[in-house]
Amino acid sequence: MSWGFSFKEIHSTSKGIRISNIQGRDTLPEIESRTAQSPSQNGVHYFGYRFMERRITVEINLFGASLSEYRTKIRDLAAWLNPSNGPQELIFDDETDKKYYAVVTENTDFEGLFAKRVAEIEFLCPVPFAYSITESSATISNDSVTINNTGTAEAFPIITVDFSASATELKIEKNPNEFIRIVRNFVDGDEVVIDCQVGTITYNGTTNLMNALDINSDFFSLDPGDTTLTVTPAEVSTVSLVYVRRWL
């Protein structure tokens, strides 16, 4: 297989194109620094940063045997790259274990000689991280677990708690300042699902438990490296979680 990429689960070689260059994957996404001027000091005060969107530019070569074949292939490319359905999975052949969620925002006309023509496509990744193709999982046994996130960006877990005894609350703690605490009566057979990515809590598949959430709770993430989670009360539930690793 020639070097290329998959977009919308379709490989570029099936469209008659090959990659000749990629820009936008090798460095950090654009960084927005948060600063404020002070009238009494030189320079600025620094308050942190955030990553902006990532833009990946792909230079492609299109091959054809005739002018009419070129036009047919170009029409097919236009339909494939159409952004009407929003961000889709984008996977490059040199990193088949990672994917971006991207949408086409710009492209250039094809230029070149008869047998080979060159154009550029710009993919916009609203979230600038690469995601693992597969989920990672962990189980909290003995009411504590240390999870090693091998990605280079934070990951947001989906936590499932299955109760085997009664309890009047549930607390999952990352550290003293980051925890999720739900105050209500639980019984054997209850199940709670906490989605830290979207910030939801589901009870027994249907009920929203956000009104039982401690006001100081935080839908935490798993930092790169080791994160230790503890569950209280002890020995009343089985806790498992899944998460998707991400990379800068």
XYZ file of C-alpha atoms in Angstrom:
248
model
C 0.000 0.000 0.000
C 1.308 3.445 -0.908
C 1.713 5.931 1.898
C -1.507 7.803 2.463
C -4.352 8.334 4.911
C -7.829 7.135 5.748
C -10.695 9.588 6.046
C -14.277 8.565 6.763
C -12.936 4.968 6.826
C -11.889 5.230 3.152
C -8.209 5.042 2.205
C -6.743 7.706 -0.056
C -5.237 5.178 -2.488
C -8.754 4.046 -3.422
C -9.266 7.596 -4.672
C -6.123 7.496 -6.831
C -4.073 9.900 -4.679
C -0.837 9.686 -2.714
C 0.695 11.946 -0.066
C 3.866 13.864 -0.902
C 4.030 16.064 2.219
C 2.256 16.745 5.529
C 2.479 19.833 7.728
C 0.916 20.458 11.120
C 1.508 17.210 13.022
C 5.111 17.582 14.170
C 4.837 20.432 16.692
C 2.405 21.638 19.334
C -0.913 23.100 18.239
C -1.106 26.879 18.192
C -0.859 28.176 21.763
C -2.884 31.076 23.137
C -1.014 32.614 26.076
C -3.144 34.381 28.665
C -1.468 37.586 29.767
C -2.372 40.972 31.214
C -0.461 44.231 31.251
C 0.454 45.992 34.468
C 0.858 49.771 34.469
C 3.585 49.576 37.120
C 5.738 46.727 35.726
C 7.589 45.914 32.558
C 6.276 43.115 30.389
C 3.072 41.273 31.234
C 1.642 38.937 33.857
C 1.336 35.336 32.638
C -1.837 33.464 33.619
C -1.448 30.261 31.622
C -2.370 29.054 28.163
C -4.740 26.987 26.086
C -4.233 24.997 22.920
C -6.069 26.220 19.857
C -7.327 24.037 17.023
C -4.851 22.015 14.940
C -4.589 22.467 11.174
C -3.008 19.684 9.129
C -2.072 20.442 5.521
C -1.670 17.462 3.205
C -0.053 17.776 -0.224
C -1.513 15.128 -2.503
C -0.660 13.755 -5.930
C -3.431 12.660 -8.271
C -2.685 10.294 -11.139
C -4.817 9.758 -14.222
C -4.630 8.357 -17.733
C -6.782 10.984 -19.419
C -8.336 14.392 -18.870
C -11.798 12.865 -18.487
C -10.448 10.404 -15.894
C -8.977 13.335 -13.957
C -12.319 15.105 -13.928
C -14.100 11.958 -12.737
C -11.580 11.452 -9.918
C -11.761 15.112 -8.881
C -15.573 14.933 -8.645
C -15.226 11.793 -6.534
C -12.683 13.533 -4.263
C -15.035 16.473 -3.795
C -17.813 14.161 -2.613
C -15.440 12.282 -0.265
C -13.978 15.426 1.319
C -17.293 17.276 1.622
C -17.442 18.723 5.196
C -21.232 18.469 5.435
C -21.146 15.774 8.145
C -18.664 17.567 10.403
C -15.436 16.140 11.858
C -14.636 12.539 10.887
C -11.856 10.084 11.703
C -8.538 10.871 10.018
C -5.756 8.255 10.249
C -2.316 8.476 8.646
C -0.436 5.380 7.507
C 2.617 6.153 9.652
C 0.480 6.221 12.857
C -2.257 3.666 12.397
C -2.784 3.388 16.168
C -3.909 7.037 16.413
C -6.685 9.093 14.882
C -7.701 12.728 14.608
C -11.215 14.079 14.301
C -11.004 16.434 11.349
C -12.993 18.298 8.732
C -11.767 19.818 5.468
C -11.692 23.616 5.564
C -9.517 24.551 2.570
C -8.143 23.049 -0.617
C -6.305 24.187 -3.733
C -6.880 23.352 -7.387
C -4.779 20.606 -8.927
C -1.779 21.800 -10.889
C 0.856 19.974 -12.901
C 1.500 17.942 -15.991
C -0.789 15.453 -17.666
C 0.138 12.264 -15.781
C 0.454 13.787 -12.299
C -1.250 16.689 -10.604
C -0.637 18.228 -7.176
C -2.989 19.964 -4.727
C -3.227 20.723 -1.019
C -5.963 19.847 1.463
C -6.261 21.487 4.874
C -7.869 19.479 7.666
C -9.158 21.340 10.722
C -9.053 19.391 14.001
C -11.305 21.347 16.416
C -9.790 19.334 19.287
C -6.045 19.404 18.576
C -5.138 15.980 19.999
C -4.562 12.597 18.416
C -6.718 9.860 19.963
C -5.921 6.205 20.523
C -7.769 3.865 18.165
C -8.541 1.563 21.098
C -9.919 2.206 24.582
C -7.906 1.544 27.728
C -9.513 0.122 30.847
C -8.862 -0.339 34.560
C -10.597 -1.827 37.588
C -10.453 -0.332 41.064
C -9.828 -3.269 43.403
C -9.371 -2.905 47.165
C -10.936 0.549 46.688
C -7.800 2.075 45.112
C -5.943 1.925 41.799
C -3.014 3.693 40.128
C -3.596 4.242 36.413
C -0.728 4.885 34.034
C -1.884 7.131 31.199
C 0.770 6.618 28.512
C -0.560 9.460 26.362
C 0.902 12.960 26.459
C -2.410 14.747 27.109
C -5.085 14.333 29.752
C -7.739 11.650 29.234
C -11.302 11.721 30.537
C -12.619 8.449 31.999
C -16.070 6.911 31.940
C -16.507 5.327 35.373
C -18.996 2.529 36.114
C -19.856 1.752 39.746
C -21.825 -1.417 40.583
C -23.026 -1.569 44.183
C -22.966 -4.856 46.103
C -24.121 -3.356 49.431
C -25.991 -0.339 50.765
C -24.331 3.080 51.054
C -25.386 6.675 51.709
C -22.851 8.242 49.371
C -20.183 7.562 46.758
C -16.870 9.400 46.529
C -14.155 8.841 43.932
C -11.106 10.911 44.761
C -8.168 11.853 42.540
C -6.646 14.145 45.181
C -8.032 16.274 48.040
C -9.033 19.012 45.604
C -10.381 16.852 42.755
C -13.126 14.364 43.470
C -16.625 13.284 42.539
C -19.016 12.861 45.479
C -22.639 11.763 45.101
C -24.874 11.922 48.172
C -27.906 9.615 48.089
C -28.999 6.187 49.297
C -27.679 3.279 47.237
C -28.623 -0.393 47.541
C -27.269 -3.694 46.285
C -27.717 -3.880 42.488
C -27.557 -0.135 41.801
C -25.333 1.081 38.991
C -23.871 4.568 38.490
C -22.110 5.675 35.299
C -20.018 8.863 35.477
C -18.841 10.376 32.174
C -16.053 12.835 32.960
C -15.785 13.972 29.345
C -19.322 15.324 28.971
C -20.048 15.778 32.689
C -23.011 13.458 33.216
C -24.054 10.963 35.914
C -26.550 8.215 35.078
C -28.256 6.054 37.739
C -29.537 2.584 36.779
C -29.450 3.473 33.090
C -32.000 6.285 33.078
C -31.986 8.692 36.026
C -29.824 11.816 36.022
C -28.027 12.175 39.371
C -26.583 15.663 38.861
C -28.887 17.003 41.612
C -27.165 14.634 44.090
C -23.669 15.829 43.199
C -21.636 17.535 45.934
C -21.173 21.187 44.919
C -17.397 20.892 45.348
C -17.123 17.950 42.963
C -15.104 18.115 39.752
C -15.243 15.870 36.674
C -11.540 15.118 36.745
C -9.161 13.844 34.068
C -6.326 11.322 34.089
C -3.062 13.230 33.713
C -0.179 11.853 31.645
C 1.733 9.404 33.813
C 0.356 7.923 37.036
C -2.951 8.906 38.638
C -4.197 7.232 41.839
C -7.949 7.001 42.435
C -9.595 5.948 45.698
C -13.215 5.015 46.364
C -15.233 5.458 49.560
C -17.062 3.956 51.306
C -14.889 0.867 51.091
C -16.029 -2.596 50.051
C -19.523 -1.698 48.894
C -19.003 -1.545 45.118
C -17.040 -2.697 42.090
C -15.601 0.174 40.062
C -14.317 -0.008 36.488
C -13.383 2.678 34.010
C -12.532 3.129 30.356
C -10.672 6.009 28.766
C -9.108 6.973 25.458
C -5.486 8.088 25.505
C -4.629 11.331 23.714
C -1.420 12.835 22.374
C -0.260 16.359 21.639
